[in-house]
Short mmCIF file of N, CA and C in Angstrom, two decimals:
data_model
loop_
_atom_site.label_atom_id
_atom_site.label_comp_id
_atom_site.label_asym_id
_atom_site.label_seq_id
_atom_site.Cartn_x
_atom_site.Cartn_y
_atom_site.Cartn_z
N UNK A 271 11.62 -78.41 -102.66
CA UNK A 271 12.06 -77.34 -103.52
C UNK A 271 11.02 -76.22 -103.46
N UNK A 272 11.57 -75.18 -102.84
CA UNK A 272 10.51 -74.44 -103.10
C UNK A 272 10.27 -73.48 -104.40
N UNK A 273 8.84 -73.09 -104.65
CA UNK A 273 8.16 -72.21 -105.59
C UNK A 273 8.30 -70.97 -105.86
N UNK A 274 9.18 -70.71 -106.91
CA UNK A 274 9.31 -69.59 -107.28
C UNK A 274 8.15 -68.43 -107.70
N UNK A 275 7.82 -67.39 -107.17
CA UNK A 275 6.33 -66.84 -107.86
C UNK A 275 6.59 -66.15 -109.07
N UNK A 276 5.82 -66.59 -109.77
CA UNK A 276 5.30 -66.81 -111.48
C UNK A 276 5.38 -64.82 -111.85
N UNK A 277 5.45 -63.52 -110.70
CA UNK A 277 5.40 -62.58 -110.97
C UNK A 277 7.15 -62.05 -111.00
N UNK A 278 7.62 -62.84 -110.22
CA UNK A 278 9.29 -62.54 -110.22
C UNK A 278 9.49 -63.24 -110.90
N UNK A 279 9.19 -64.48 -111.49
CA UNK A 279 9.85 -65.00 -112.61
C UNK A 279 9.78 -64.41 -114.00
N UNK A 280 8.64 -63.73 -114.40
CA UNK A 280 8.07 -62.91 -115.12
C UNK A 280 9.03 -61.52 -115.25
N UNK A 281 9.38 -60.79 -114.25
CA UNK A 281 10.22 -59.40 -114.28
C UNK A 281 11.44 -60.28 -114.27
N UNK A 282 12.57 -60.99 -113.94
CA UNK A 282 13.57 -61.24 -114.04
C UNK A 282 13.91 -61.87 -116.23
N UNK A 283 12.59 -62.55 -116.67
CA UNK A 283 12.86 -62.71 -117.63
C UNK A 283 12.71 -61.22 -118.66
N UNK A 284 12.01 -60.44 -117.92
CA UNK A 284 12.09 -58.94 -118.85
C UNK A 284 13.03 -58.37 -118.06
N UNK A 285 13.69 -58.58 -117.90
CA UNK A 285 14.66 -57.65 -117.74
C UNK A 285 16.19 -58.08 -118.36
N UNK A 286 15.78 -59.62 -118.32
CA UNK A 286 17.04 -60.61 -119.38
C UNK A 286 17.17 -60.11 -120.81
N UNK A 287 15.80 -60.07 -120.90
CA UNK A 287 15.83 -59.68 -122.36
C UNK A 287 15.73 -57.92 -122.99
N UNK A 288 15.56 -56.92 -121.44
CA UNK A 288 15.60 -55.98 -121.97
C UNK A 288 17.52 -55.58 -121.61
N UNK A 289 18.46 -56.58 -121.11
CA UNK A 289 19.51 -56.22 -121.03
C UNK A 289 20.29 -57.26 -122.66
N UNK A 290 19.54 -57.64 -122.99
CA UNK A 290 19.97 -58.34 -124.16
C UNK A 290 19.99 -57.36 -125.65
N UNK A 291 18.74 -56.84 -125.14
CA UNK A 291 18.23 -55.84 -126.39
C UNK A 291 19.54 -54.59 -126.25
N UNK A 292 19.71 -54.15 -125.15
CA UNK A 292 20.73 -53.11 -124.61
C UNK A 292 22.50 -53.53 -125.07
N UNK A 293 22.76 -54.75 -124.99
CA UNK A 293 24.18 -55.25 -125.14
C UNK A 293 24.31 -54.75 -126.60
N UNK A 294 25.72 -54.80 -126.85
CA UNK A 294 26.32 -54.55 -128.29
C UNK A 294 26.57 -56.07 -128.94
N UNK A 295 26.34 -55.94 -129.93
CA UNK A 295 26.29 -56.75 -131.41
C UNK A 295 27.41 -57.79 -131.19
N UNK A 296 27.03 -59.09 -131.05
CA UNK A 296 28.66 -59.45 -131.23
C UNK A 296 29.61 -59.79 -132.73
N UNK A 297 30.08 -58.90 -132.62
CA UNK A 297 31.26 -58.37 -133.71
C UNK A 297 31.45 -59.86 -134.88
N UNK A 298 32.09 -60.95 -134.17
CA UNK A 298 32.35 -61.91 -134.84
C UNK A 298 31.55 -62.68 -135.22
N UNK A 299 30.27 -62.63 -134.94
CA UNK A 299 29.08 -62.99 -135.74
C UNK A 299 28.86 -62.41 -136.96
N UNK A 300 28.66 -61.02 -136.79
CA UNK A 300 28.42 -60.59 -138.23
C UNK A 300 29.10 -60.68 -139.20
N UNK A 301 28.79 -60.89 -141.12
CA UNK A 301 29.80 -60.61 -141.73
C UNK A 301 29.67 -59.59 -142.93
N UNK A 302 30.46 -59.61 -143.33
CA UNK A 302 30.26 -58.27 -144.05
C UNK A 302 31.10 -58.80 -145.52
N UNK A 303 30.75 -58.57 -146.93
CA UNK A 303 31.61 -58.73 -147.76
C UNK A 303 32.38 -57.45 -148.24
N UNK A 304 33.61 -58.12 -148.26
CA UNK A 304 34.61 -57.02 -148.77
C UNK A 304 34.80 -57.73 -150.05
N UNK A 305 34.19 -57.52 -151.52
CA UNK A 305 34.76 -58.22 -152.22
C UNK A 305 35.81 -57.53 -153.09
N UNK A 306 36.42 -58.22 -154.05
CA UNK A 306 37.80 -57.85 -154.67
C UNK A 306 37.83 -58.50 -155.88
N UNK A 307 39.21 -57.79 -156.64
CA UNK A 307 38.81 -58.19 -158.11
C UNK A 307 39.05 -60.28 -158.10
N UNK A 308 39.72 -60.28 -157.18
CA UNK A 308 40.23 -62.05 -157.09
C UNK A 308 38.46 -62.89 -157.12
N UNK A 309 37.70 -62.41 -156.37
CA UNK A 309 36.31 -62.72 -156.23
C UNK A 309 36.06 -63.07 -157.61
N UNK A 310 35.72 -61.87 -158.24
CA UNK A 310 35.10 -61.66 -159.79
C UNK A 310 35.64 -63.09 -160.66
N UNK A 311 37.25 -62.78 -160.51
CA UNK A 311 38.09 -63.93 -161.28
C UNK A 311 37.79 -65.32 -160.93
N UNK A 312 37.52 -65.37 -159.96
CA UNK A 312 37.57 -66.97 -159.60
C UNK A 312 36.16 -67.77 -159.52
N UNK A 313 34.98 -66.74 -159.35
CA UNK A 313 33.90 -66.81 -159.93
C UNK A 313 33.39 -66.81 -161.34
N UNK A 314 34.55 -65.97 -162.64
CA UNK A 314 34.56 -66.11 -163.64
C UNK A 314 34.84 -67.61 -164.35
N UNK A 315 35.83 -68.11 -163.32
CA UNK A 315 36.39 -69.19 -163.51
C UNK A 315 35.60 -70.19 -163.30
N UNK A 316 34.34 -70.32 -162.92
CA UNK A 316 33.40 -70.95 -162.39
C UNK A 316 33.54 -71.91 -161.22
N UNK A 317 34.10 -70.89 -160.41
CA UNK A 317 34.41 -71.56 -159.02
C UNK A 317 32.74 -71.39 -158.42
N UNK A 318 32.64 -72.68 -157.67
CA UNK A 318 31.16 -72.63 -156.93
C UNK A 318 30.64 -71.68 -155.85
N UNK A 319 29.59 -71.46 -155.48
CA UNK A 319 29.40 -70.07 -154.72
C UNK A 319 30.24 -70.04 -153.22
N UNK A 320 29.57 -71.66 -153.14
CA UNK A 320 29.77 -72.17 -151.72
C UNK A 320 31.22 -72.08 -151.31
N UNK A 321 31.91 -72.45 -152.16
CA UNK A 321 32.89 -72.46 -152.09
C UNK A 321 34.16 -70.84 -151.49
N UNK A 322 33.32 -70.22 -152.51
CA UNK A 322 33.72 -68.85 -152.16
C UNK A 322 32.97 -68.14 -151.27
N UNK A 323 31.77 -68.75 -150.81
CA UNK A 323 31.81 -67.90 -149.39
C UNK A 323 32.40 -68.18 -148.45
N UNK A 324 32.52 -69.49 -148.35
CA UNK A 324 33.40 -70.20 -147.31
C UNK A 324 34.75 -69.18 -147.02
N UNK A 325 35.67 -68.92 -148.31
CA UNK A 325 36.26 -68.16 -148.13
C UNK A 325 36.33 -66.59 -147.69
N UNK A 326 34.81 -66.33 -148.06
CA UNK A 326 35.30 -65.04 -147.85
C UNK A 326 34.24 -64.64 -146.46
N UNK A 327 33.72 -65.92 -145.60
CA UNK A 327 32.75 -65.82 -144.95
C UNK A 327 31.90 -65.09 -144.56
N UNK A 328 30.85 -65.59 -145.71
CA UNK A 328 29.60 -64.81 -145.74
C UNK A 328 28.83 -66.53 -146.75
N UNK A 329 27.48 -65.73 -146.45
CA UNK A 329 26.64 -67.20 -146.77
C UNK A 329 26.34 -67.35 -148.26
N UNK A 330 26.43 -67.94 -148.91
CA UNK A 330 26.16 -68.16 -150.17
C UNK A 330 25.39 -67.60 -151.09
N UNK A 331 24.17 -67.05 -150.26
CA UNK A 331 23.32 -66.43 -150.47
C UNK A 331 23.32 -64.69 -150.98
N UNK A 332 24.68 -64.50 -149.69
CA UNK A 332 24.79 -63.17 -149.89
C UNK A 332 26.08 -62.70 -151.56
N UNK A 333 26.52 -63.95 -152.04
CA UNK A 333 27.41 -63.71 -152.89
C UNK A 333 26.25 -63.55 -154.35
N UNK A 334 25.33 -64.82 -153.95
CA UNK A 334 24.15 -64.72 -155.11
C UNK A 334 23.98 -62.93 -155.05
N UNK A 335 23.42 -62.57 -154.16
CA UNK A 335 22.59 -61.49 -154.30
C UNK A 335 24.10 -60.35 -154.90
N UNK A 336 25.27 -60.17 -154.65
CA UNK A 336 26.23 -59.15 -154.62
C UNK A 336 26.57 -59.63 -156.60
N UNK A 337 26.51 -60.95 -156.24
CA UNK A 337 26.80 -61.06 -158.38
C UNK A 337 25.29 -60.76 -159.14
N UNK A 338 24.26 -60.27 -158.45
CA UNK A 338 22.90 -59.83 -159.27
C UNK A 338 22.85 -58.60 -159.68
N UNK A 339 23.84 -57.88 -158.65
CA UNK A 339 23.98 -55.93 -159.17
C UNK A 339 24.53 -56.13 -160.52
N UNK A 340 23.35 -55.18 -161.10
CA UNK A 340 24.02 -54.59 -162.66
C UNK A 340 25.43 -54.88 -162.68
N UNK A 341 26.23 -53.79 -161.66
CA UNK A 341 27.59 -53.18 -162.13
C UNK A 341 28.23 -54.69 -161.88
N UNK A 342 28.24 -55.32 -160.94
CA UNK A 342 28.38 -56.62 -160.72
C UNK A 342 28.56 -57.64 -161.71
N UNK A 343 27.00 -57.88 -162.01
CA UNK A 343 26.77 -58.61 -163.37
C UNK A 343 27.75 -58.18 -164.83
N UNK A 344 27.71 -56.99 -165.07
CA UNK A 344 28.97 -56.36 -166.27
C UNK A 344 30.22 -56.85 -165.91
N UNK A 345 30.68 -56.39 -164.52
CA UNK A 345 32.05 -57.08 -164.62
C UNK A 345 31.76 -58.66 -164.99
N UNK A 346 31.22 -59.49 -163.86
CA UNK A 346 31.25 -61.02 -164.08
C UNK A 346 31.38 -61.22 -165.62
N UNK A 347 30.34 -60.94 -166.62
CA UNK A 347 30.70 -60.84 -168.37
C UNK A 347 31.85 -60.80 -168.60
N UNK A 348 32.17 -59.47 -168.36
CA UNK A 348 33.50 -59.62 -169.03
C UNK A 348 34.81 -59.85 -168.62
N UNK A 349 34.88 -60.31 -167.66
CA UNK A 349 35.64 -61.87 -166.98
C UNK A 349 35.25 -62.70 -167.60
N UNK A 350 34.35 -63.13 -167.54
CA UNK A 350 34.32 -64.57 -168.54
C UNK A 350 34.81 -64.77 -169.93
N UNK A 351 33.94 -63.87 -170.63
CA UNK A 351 34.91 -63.07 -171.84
C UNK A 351 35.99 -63.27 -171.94
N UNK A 352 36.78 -62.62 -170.97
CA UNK A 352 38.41 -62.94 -170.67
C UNK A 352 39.17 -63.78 -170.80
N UNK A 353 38.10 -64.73 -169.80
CA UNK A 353 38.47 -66.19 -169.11
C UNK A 353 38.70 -66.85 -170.69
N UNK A 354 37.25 -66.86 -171.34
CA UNK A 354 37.02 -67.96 -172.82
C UNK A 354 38.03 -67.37 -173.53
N UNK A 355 38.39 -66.38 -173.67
CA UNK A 355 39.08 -65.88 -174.81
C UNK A 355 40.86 -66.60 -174.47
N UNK A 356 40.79 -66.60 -172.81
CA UNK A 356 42.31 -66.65 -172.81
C UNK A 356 42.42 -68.42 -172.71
N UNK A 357 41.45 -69.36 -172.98
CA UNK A 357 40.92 -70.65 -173.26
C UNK A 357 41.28 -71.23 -174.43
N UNK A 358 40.66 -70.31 -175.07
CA UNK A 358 40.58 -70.71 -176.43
C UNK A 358 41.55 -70.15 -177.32
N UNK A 359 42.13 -68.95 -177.24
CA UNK A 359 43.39 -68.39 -178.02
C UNK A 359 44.79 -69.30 -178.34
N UNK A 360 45.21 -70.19 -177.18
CA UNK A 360 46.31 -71.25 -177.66
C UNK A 360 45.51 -72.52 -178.85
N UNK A 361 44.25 -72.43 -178.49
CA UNK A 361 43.73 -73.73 -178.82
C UNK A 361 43.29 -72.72 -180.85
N UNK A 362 43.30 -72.00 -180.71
CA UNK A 362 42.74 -71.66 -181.71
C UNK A 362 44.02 -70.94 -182.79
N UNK A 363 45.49 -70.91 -182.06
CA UNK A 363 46.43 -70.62 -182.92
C UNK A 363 47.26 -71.81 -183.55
N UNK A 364 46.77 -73.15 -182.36
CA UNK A 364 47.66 -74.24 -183.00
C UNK A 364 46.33 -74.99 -183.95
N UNK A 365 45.78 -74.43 -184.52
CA UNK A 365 44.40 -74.56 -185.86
C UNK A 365 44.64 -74.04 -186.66
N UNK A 366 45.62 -73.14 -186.94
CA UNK A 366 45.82 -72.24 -187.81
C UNK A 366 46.87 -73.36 -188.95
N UNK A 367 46.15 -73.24 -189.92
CA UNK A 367 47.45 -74.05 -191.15
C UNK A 367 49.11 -73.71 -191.37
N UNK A 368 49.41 -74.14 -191.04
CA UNK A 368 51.23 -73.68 -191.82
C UNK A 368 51.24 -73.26 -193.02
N UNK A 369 52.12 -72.31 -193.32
CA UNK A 369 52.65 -72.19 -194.79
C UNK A 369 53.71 -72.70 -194.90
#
Protein backbone atom coordinates (compact mmCIF):
# COMPACT_ATOMS: atom_id res chain seq x y z
CA UNK A 1 0.00 0.00 0.00
CA UNK A 2 1.51 2.85 -0.76
CA UNK A 3 2.13 6.28 1.38
CA UNK A 4 0.23 8.99 1.04
CA UNK A 5 2.41 12.36 1.80
CA UNK A 6 1.33 13.87 5.08
CA UNK A 7 1.49 17.53 2.89
CA UNK A 8 -1.41 16.42 0.41
CA UNK A 9 -3.13 14.87 3.00
CA UNK A 10 -3.00 18.04 4.93
CA UNK A 11 -4.39 20.46 1.79
CA UNK A 12 -7.08 17.93 0.74
CA UNK A 13 -8.38 17.99 4.46
CA UNK A 14 -8.43 22.02 4.21
CA UNK A 15 -10.01 22.22 1.58
CA UNK A 16 -12.87 19.55 2.91
CA UNK A 17 -13.46 21.69 5.41
CA UNK A 18 -13.09 24.98 3.70
CA UNK A 19 -15.89 23.55 1.17
CA UNK A 20 -17.93 22.59 4.24
CA UNK A 21 -17.68 26.03 5.77
CA UNK A 22 -18.87 27.33 2.05
CA UNK A 23 -22.04 24.78 1.68
CA UNK A 24 -25.54 26.01 2.78
CA UNK A 25 -27.17 25.08 6.10
CA UNK A 26 -29.05 22.02 5.92
CA UNK A 27 -32.58 23.26 6.12
CA UNK A 28 -34.08 20.17 7.93
CA UNK A 29 -31.79 20.24 10.66
CA UNK A 30 -32.59 23.44 11.90
CA UNK A 31 -35.63 24.30 13.94
CA UNK A 32 -37.29 27.13 14.54
CA UNK A 33 -40.41 27.68 16.94
CA UNK A 34 -43.50 28.90 15.56
CA UNK A 35 -45.47 28.94 18.64
CA UNK A 36 -49.36 29.43 18.90
CA UNK A 37 -52.05 30.07 21.20
CA UNK A 38 -52.67 25.88 21.31
CA UNK A 39 -48.89 25.87 22.83
CA UNK A 40 -49.79 28.34 25.72
CA UNK A 41 -53.09 26.10 26.35
CA UNK A 42 -51.72 22.87 26.56
CA UNK A 43 -48.80 23.97 28.53
CA UNK A 44 -51.36 25.72 30.79
CA UNK A 45 -52.79 22.46 31.07
CA UNK A 46 -49.66 21.15 32.39
CA UNK A 47 -48.69 19.21 29.55
CA UNK A 48 -44.82 18.26 29.95
CA UNK A 49 -42.17 20.24 28.05
CA UNK A 50 -40.86 17.21 26.42
CA UNK A 51 -43.69 16.36 25.32
CA UNK A 52 -44.46 19.48 23.47
CA UNK A 53 -41.37 19.83 21.88
CA UNK A 54 -41.57 16.66 20.45
CA UNK A 55 -44.45 18.15 18.85
CA UNK A 56 -43.52 21.11 17.82
CA UNK A 57 -39.80 19.99 17.14
CA UNK A 58 -37.57 21.90 18.87
CA UNK A 59 -35.60 20.76 22.08
CA UNK A 60 -37.02 21.16 25.33
CA UNK A 61 -34.80 23.49 26.22
CA UNK A 62 -35.76 25.92 23.72
CA UNK A 63 -39.58 25.85 24.99
CA UNK A 64 -38.01 26.44 28.69
CA UNK A 65 -36.29 29.47 27.49
CA UNK A 66 -39.55 30.88 25.01
CA UNK A 67 -42.03 30.30 28.42
CA UNK A 68 -39.23 32.62 30.49
CA UNK A 69 -40.13 35.88 28.28
CA UNK A 70 -42.05 38.29 30.40
CA UNK A 71 -44.79 38.58 27.68
CA UNK A 72 -44.66 34.78 27.62
CA UNK A 73 -44.71 34.25 31.27
CA UNK A 74 -48.14 36.79 31.51
CA UNK A 75 -49.85 34.87 29.04
CA UNK A 76 -48.85 31.27 30.63
CA UNK A 77 -50.69 33.04 34.14
CA UNK A 78 -53.42 33.73 32.77
CA UNK A 79 -54.10 30.49 31.09
CA UNK A 80 -53.80 28.87 34.05
CA UNK A 81 -56.08 31.23 35.68
CA UNK A 82 -58.41 30.15 33.03
CA UNK A 83 -57.59 26.64 33.14
CA UNK A 84 -58.34 26.64 37.44
CA UNK A 85 -61.16 28.74 37.11
CA UNK A 86 -62.81 26.61 34.31
CA UNK A 87 -61.84 23.44 36.99
CA UNK A 88 -63.26 24.55 39.62
CA UNK A 89 -66.50 26.57 38.52
CA UNK A 90 -68.74 23.17 38.01
CA UNK A 91 -67.17 21.90 41.18
CA UNK A 92 -67.90 25.00 43.03
CA UNK A 93 -71.68 25.52 41.75
CA UNK A 94 -72.71 21.98 42.70
CA UNK A 95 -71.50 23.41 46.63
CA UNK A 96 -73.77 25.86 46.48
CA UNK A 97 -76.92 25.00 49.01
CA UNK A 98 -80.47 24.69 47.54
CA UNK A 99 -83.27 26.75 48.52
Amino acid sequence: MPVIDPAILLRAFENDAAAAADAEPSWDRLRRLLPDPDLIRRRAAGEPLRTLARDYQVAHTTLARYFKRPDVARQLRTARRLTRANHTQPNAQAQLPTS
